[in-house]
Tab-separated table of C-alpha atoms in Angstrom:
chain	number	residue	atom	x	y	z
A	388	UNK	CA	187.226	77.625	174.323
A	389	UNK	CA	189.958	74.527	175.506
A	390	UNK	CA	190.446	71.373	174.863
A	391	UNK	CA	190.530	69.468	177.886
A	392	UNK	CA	193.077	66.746	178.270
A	393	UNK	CA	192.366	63.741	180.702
A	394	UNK	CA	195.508	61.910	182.059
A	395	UNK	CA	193.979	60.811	184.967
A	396	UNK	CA	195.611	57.603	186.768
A	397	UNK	CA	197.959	57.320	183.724
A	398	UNK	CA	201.714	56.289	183.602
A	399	UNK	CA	204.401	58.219	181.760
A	400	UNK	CA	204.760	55.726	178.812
A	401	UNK	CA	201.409	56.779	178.019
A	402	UNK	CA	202.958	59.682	176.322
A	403	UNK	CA	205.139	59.336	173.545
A	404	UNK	CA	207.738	62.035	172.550
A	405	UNK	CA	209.809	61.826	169.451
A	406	UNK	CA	210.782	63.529	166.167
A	407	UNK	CA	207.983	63.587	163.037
A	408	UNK	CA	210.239	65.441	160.062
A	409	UNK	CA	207.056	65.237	158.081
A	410	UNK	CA	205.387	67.458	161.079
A	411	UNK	CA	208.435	69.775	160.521
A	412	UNK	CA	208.404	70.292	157.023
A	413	UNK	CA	204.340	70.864	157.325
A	414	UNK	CA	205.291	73.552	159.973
A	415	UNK	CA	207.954	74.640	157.919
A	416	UNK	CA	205.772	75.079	154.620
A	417	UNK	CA	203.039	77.126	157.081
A	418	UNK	CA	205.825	79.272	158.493
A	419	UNK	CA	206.569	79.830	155.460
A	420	UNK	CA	203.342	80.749	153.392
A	421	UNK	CA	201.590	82.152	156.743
A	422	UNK	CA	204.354	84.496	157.546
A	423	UNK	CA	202.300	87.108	159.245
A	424	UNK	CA	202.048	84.310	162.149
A	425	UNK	CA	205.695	83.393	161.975
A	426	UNK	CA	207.773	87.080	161.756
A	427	UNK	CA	210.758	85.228	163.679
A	428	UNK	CA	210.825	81.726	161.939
A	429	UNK	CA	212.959	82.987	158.725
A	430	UNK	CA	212.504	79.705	156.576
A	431	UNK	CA	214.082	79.976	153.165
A	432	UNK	CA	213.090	82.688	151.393
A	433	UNK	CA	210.860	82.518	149.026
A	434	UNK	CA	213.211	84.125	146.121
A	435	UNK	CA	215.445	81.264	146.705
A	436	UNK	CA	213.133	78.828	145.662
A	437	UNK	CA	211.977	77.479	141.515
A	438	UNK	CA	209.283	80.020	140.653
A	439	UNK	CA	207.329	76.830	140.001
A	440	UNK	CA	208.078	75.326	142.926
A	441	UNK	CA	206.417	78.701	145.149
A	442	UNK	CA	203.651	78.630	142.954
A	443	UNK	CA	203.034	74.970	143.711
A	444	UNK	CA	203.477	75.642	147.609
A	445	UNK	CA	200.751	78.387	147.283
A	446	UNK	CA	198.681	76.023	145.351
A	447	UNK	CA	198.726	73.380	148.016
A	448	UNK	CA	198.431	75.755	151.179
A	449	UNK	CA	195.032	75.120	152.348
A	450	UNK	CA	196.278	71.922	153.249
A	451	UNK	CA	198.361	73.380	155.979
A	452	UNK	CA	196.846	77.206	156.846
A	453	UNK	CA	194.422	77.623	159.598
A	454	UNK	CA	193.187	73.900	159.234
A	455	UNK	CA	196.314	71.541	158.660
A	456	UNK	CA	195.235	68.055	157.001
A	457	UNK	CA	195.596	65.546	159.410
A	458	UNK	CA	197.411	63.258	157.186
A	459	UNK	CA	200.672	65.142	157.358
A	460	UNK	CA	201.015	64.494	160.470
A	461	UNK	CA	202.630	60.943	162.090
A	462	UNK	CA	199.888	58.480	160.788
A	463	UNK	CA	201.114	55.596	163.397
A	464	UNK	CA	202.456	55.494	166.746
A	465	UNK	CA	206.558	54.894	165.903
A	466	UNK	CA	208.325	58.854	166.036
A	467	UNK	CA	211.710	59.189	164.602
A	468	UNK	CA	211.426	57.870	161.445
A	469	UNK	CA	212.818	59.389	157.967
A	470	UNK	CA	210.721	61.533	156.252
A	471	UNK	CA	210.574	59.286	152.953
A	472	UNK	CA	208.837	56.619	155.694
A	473	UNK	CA	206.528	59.150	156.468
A	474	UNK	CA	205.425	60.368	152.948
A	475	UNK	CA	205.112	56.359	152.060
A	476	UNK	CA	202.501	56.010	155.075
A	477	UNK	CA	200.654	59.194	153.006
A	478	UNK	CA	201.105	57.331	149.969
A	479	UNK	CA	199.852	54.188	151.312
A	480	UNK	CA	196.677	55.542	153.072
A	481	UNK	CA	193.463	54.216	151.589
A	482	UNK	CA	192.649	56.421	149.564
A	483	UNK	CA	188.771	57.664	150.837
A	484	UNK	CA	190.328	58.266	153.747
A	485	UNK	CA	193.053	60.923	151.959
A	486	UNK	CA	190.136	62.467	150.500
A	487	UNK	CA	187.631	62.533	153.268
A	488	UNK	CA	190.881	64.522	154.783
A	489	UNK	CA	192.020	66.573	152.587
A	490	UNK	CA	188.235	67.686	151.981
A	491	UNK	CA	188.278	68.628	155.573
A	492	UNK	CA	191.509	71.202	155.011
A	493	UNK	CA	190.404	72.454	151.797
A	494	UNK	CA	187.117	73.652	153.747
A	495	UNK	CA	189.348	74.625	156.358
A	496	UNK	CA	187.866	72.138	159.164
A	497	UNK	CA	186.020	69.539	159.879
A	498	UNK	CA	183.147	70.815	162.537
A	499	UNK	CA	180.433	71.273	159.259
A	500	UNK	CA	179.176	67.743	157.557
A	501	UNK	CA	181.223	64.876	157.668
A	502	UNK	CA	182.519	64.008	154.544
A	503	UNK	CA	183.400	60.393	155.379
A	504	UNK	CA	182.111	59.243	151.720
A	505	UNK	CA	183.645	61.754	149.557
A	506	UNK	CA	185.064	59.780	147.437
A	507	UNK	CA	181.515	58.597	146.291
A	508	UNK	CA	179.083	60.717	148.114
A	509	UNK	CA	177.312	62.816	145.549
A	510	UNK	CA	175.939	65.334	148.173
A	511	UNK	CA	179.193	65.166	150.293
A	512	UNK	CA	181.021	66.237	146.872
A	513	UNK	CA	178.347	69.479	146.515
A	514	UNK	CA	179.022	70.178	150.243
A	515	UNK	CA	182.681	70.719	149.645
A	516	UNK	CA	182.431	72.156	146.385
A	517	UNK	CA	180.160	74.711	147.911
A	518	UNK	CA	182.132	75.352	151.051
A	519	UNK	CA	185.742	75.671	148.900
A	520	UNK	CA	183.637	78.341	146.640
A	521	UNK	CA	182.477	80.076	149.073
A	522	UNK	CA	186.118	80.414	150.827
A	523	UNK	CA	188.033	80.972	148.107
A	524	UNK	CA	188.877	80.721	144.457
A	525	UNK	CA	192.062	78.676	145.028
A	526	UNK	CA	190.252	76.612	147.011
A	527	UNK	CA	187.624	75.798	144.702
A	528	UNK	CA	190.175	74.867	142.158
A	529	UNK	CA	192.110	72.849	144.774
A	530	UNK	CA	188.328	70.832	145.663
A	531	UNK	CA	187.774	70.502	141.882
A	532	UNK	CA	190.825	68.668	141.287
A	533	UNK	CA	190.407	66.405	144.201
A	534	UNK	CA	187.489	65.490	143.403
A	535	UNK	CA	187.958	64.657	139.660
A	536	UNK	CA	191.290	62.839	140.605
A	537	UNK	CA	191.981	61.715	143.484
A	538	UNK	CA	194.808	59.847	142.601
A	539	UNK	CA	196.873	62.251	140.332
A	540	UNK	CA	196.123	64.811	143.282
A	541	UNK	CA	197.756	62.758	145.897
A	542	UNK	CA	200.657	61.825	143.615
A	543	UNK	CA	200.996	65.574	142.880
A	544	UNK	CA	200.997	66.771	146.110
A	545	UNK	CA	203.184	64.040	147.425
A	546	UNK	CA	205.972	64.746	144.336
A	547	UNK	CA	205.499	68.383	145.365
A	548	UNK	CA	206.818	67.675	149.175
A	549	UNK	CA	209.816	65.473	148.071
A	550	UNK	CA	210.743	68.332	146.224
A	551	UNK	CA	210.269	71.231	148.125
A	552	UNK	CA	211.883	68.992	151.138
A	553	UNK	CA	214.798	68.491	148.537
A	554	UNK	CA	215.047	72.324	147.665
A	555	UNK	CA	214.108	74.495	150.808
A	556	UNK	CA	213.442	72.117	153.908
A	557	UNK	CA	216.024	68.682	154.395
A	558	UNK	CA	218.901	71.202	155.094
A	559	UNK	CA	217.634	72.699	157.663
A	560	UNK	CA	216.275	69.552	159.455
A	561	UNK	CA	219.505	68.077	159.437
A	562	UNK	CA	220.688	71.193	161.166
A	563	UNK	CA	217.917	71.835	163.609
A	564	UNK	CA	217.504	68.145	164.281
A	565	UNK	CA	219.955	67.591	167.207
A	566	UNK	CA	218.314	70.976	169.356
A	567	UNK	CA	214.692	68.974	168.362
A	568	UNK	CA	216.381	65.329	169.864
A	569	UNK	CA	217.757	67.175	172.756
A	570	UNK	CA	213.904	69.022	173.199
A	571	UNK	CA	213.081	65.314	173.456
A	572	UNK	CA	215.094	64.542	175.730
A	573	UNK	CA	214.470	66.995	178.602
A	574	UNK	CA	210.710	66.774	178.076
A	575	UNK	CA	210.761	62.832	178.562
A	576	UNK	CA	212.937	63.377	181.466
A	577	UNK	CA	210.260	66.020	182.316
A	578	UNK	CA	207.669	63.483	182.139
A	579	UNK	CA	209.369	60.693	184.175
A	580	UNK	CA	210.437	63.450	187.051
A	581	UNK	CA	207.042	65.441	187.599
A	582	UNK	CA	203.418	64.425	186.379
A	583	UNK	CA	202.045	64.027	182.677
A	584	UNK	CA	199.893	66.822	183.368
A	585	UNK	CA	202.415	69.464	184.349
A	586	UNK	CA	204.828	68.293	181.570
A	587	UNK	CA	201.726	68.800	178.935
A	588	UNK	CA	200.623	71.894	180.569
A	589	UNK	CA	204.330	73.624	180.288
A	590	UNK	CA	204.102	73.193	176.579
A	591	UNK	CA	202.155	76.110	176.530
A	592	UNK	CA	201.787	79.617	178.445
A	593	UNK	CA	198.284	79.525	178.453
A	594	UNK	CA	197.541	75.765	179.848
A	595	UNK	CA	195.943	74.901	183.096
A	596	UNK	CA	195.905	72.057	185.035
A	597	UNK	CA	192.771	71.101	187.154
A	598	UNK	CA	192.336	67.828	189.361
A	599	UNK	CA	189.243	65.378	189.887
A	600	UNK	CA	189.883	64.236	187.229
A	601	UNK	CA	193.326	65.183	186.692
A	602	UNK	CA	193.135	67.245	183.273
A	603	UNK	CA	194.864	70.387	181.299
A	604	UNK	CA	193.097	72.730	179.422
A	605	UNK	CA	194.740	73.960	176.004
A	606	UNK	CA	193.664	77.159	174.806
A	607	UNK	CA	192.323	76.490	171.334
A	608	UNK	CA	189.276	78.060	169.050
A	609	UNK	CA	187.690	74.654	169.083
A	610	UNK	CA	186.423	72.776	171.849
A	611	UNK	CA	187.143	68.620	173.044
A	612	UNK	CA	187.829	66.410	174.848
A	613	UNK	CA	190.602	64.192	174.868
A	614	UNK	CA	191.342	60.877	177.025
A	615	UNK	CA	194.916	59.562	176.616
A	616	UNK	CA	193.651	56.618	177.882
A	617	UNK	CA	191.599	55.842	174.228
A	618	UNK	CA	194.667	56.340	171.941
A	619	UNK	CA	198.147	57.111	171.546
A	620	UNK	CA	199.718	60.392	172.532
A	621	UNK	CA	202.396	61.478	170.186
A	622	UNK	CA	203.689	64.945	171.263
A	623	UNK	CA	206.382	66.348	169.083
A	624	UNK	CA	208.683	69.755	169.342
A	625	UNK	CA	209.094	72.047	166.559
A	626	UNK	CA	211.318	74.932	165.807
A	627	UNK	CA	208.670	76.205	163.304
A	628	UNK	CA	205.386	75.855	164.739
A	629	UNK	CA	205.473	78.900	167.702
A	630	UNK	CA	203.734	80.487	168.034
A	631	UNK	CA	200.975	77.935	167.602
A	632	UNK	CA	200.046	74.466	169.836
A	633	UNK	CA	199.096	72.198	166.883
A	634	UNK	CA	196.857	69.581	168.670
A	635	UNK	CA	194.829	66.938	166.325
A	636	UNK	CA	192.774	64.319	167.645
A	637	UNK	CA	190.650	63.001	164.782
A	638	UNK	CA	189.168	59.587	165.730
A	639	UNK	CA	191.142	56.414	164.197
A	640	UNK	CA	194.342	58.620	164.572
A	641	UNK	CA	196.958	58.811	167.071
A	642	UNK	CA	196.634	62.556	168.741
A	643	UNK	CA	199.287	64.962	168.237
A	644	UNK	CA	200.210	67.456	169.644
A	645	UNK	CA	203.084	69.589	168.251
A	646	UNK	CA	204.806	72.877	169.745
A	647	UNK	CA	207.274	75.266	169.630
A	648	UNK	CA	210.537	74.738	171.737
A	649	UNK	CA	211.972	77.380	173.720
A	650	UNK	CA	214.548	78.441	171.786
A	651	UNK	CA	211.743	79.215	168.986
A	652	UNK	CA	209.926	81.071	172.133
A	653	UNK	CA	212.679	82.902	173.207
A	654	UNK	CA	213.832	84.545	169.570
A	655	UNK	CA	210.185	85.004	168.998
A	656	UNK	CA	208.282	86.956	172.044
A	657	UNK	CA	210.445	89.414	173.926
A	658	UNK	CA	209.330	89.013	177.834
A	659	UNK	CA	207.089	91.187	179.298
A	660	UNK	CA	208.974	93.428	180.951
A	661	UNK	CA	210.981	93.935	177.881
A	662	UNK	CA	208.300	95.220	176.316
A	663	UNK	CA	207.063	97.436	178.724
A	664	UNK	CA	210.609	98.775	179.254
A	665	UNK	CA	210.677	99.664	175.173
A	666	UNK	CA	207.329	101.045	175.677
A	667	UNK	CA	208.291	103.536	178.687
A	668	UNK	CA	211.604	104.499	176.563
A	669	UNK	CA	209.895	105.598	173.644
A	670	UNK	CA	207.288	107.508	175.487
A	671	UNK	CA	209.473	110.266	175.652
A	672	UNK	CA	209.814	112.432	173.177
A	673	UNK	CA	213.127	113.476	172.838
A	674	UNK	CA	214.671	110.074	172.975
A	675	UNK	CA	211.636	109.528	169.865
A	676	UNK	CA	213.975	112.603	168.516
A	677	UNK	CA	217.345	110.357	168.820
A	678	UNK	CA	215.810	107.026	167.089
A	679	UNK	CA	214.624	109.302	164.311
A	680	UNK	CA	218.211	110.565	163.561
A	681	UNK	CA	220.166	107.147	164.428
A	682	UNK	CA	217.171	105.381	161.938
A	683	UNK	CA	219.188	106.179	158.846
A	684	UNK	CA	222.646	106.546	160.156
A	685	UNK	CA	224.887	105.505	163.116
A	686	UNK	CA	225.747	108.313	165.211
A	687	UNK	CA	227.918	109.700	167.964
A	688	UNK	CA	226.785	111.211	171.357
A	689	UNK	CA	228.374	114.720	170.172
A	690	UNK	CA	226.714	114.450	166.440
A	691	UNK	CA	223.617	113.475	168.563
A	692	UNK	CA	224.303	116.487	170.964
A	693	UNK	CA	224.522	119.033	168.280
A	694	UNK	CA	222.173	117.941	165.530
A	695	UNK	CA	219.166	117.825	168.417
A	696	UNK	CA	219.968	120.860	170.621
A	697	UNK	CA	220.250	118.764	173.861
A	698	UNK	CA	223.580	118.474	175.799
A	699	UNK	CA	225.891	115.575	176.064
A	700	UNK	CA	225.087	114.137	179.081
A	701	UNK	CA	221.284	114.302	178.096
A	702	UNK	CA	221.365	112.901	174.910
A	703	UNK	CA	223.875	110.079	177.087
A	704	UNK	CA	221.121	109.685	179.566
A	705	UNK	CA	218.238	109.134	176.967
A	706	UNK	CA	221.079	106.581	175.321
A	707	UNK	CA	221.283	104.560	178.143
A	708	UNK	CA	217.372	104.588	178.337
A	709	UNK	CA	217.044	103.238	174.745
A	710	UNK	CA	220.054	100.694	175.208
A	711	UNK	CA	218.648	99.463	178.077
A	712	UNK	CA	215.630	98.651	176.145
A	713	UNK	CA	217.809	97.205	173.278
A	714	UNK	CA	216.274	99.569	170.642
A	715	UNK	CA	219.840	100.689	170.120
A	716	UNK	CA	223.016	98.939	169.431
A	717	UNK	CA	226.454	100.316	170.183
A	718	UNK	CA	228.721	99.849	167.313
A	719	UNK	CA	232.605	100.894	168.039
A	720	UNK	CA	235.289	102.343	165.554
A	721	UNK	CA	238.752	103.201	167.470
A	722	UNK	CA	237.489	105.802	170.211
A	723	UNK	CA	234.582	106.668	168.914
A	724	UNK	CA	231.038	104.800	170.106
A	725	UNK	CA	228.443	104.830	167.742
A	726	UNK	CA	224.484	104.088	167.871
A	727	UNK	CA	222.283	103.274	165.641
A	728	UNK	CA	218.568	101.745	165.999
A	729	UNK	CA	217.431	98.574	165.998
A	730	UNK	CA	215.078	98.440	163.418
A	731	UNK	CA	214.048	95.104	163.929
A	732	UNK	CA	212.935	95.595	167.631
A	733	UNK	CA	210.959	98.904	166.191
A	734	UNK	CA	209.104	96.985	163.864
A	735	UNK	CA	207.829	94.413	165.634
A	736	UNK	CA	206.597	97.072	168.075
A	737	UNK	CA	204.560	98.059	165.412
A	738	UNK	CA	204.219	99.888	161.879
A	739	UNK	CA	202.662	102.937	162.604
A	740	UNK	CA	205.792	103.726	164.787
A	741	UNK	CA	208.062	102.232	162.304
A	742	UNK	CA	206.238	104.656	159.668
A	743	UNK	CA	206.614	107.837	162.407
A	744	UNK	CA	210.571	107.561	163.077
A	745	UNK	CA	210.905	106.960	159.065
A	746	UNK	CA	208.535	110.123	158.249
């Protein structure tokens, strides 16, 4: 499935690129309650935070898990503005529109019955009730209590992202902000230099870019189409949303589309050959032998040499083997050199080999 992108006979300006920190701290609150997606994104840990504060962040998730409500995303066309902007535009949205929305993220998306009368819509409110049961029972709660007060839910949720913002999130805008302005930047320089196409279709390893008309195709589980020519196009980098390409193109809204920048990429996803060179290392089993006895403990090539039975300049060979695959890490004291593994680069080869060189 794709969603096709049509920028035929467009100009550059058609595309807008700029900073949404209400974006961020939605991809910041998914990084951090959909951490099996997110390994490298390390938001604030969850210990860190008021025990009712993570209980409230769990409450609200299915607003931003695998469906993310379109409302906290950049409502209007203007990027860049403060986040306290952004959460009054959330405020300030009529409010069957919030609901039809967040309706459509507690049911985790909106491809089933509309629920553009909600608010009112006896049947509309069975629909969802029915769909949140049968996903879950924090969902049904989360349905109940939007449907029995809209209002209070809104203001709840909306105190509960000031807060959290305050606590675990405005911190580390203010320090990721200038590598997200300088993301900007290049990709509107991008834009001017080459095509609108090829500047969309780099966001993304898996895009494509056909002509007649001139188009890319996202990778996505959903199918559509979008023209750029029929509303604004707000694209907006993210430190936290890789490995994911957010892109939302409800009708009435501007569409979005929000991805990871490089730098995300880069301390995310090792490269392919990386990964085949780890793979080829640890194929062998005596170097599986040395990362089973440098797991627990750093260790020189002679400790190495005499607690597996192999000579120096074996145990120096397999060594280089491992380091070249940065599954060890030198680590010197005076004269001496010694390794121990990288357990982080073991892991997130997997846990059953994790669970082997631990055994």
């Amino acid at each position: 499935m794709a969603v096709t992108v049509i920028v035929d006979n467009l100009p550059p300006t058609a595309v807008r690129v700029g900073l949404s920190p209400l974006a961020e701290l939605t991809a910041h609150l998914h990084a951090h309650t959909e951490r099996e997606h997110h390994p490298q994104a390390r938001p604030t840990d969850e210990v860190a935070l008021d025990p009712g504060l993570t209980e409230q962040m769990h409450r609200w998730s299915p607003l931003w898990s695998a469906y993310q409500a379109r409302f906290l995303l950049p409502a209007g066309p203007r990027l860049g503005r403060p986040l306290a902007d952004e959460l009054a535009d959330l405020a300030g949205l009529p409010l069957a529109l919030f609901v039809e929305h967040a309706g459509y993220a507690i049911r985790s998306g909106n491809s089933g019955p509309p629920l553009d009368r909600l608010l009112d819509d006896a049947e509309q409110q069975r629909q969802l009730r029915r769909a949140a049961r049968l996903r879950s029972t924090s969902r049904r709660e989360l349905a109940e209590q939007l449907l029995d007060a809209p209002t209070a839910f809104r203001a709840d949720l909306l105190d509960f992202l000031a807060r959290y913002a305050q606590a675990s999130f405005d911190a580390e805008w203010h320090r990721r902000q200038p590598r997200l302005q300088a993301e900007v930047h290049r990709l509107q320089i991008r834009i001017r230099d080459r095509d609108t196409a090829t500047a969309l279709a780099e966001l993304s390893p898996s895009a494509t870019v056909l002509d007649r008309p001139r188009r890319v195709l996202l990778d996505k589980l959903h199918s559509g189409i979008i023209r750029l020519d029929q509303a604004p196009c707000l694209v907006v980098p993210s430190h936290y949303c890789w490995p994911h390409l957010l892109v939302k193109h409800e009708q009435g809204w501007p569409i979005v589309i929000q991805y990871g920048i490089q730098a995300a990429r880069d301390s995310a996803e090792p490269s392919l050959a990386l990964l085949r060179s780890r793979l080829q290392a640890l194929a062998d089993p005596a170097r599986i032998r040395l990362c089973r006895l440098i797991a627990r403990e750093a260790l020189t090539t002679l400790d190495l040499a005499q607690r597996s039975g192999m000579t120096e300049p074996q145990v120096s060979r397999h060594l280089r083997q491992l380091r070249d695959a940065t599954l060890v890490r030198p680590e010197r004291d005076g004269r001496l050199v010694h390794y121990q593994l990288d357990l982080e680069a073991i892991r997130n080869l997997g846990l059953d080999l994790e669970h082997a060189i631990y055994r």
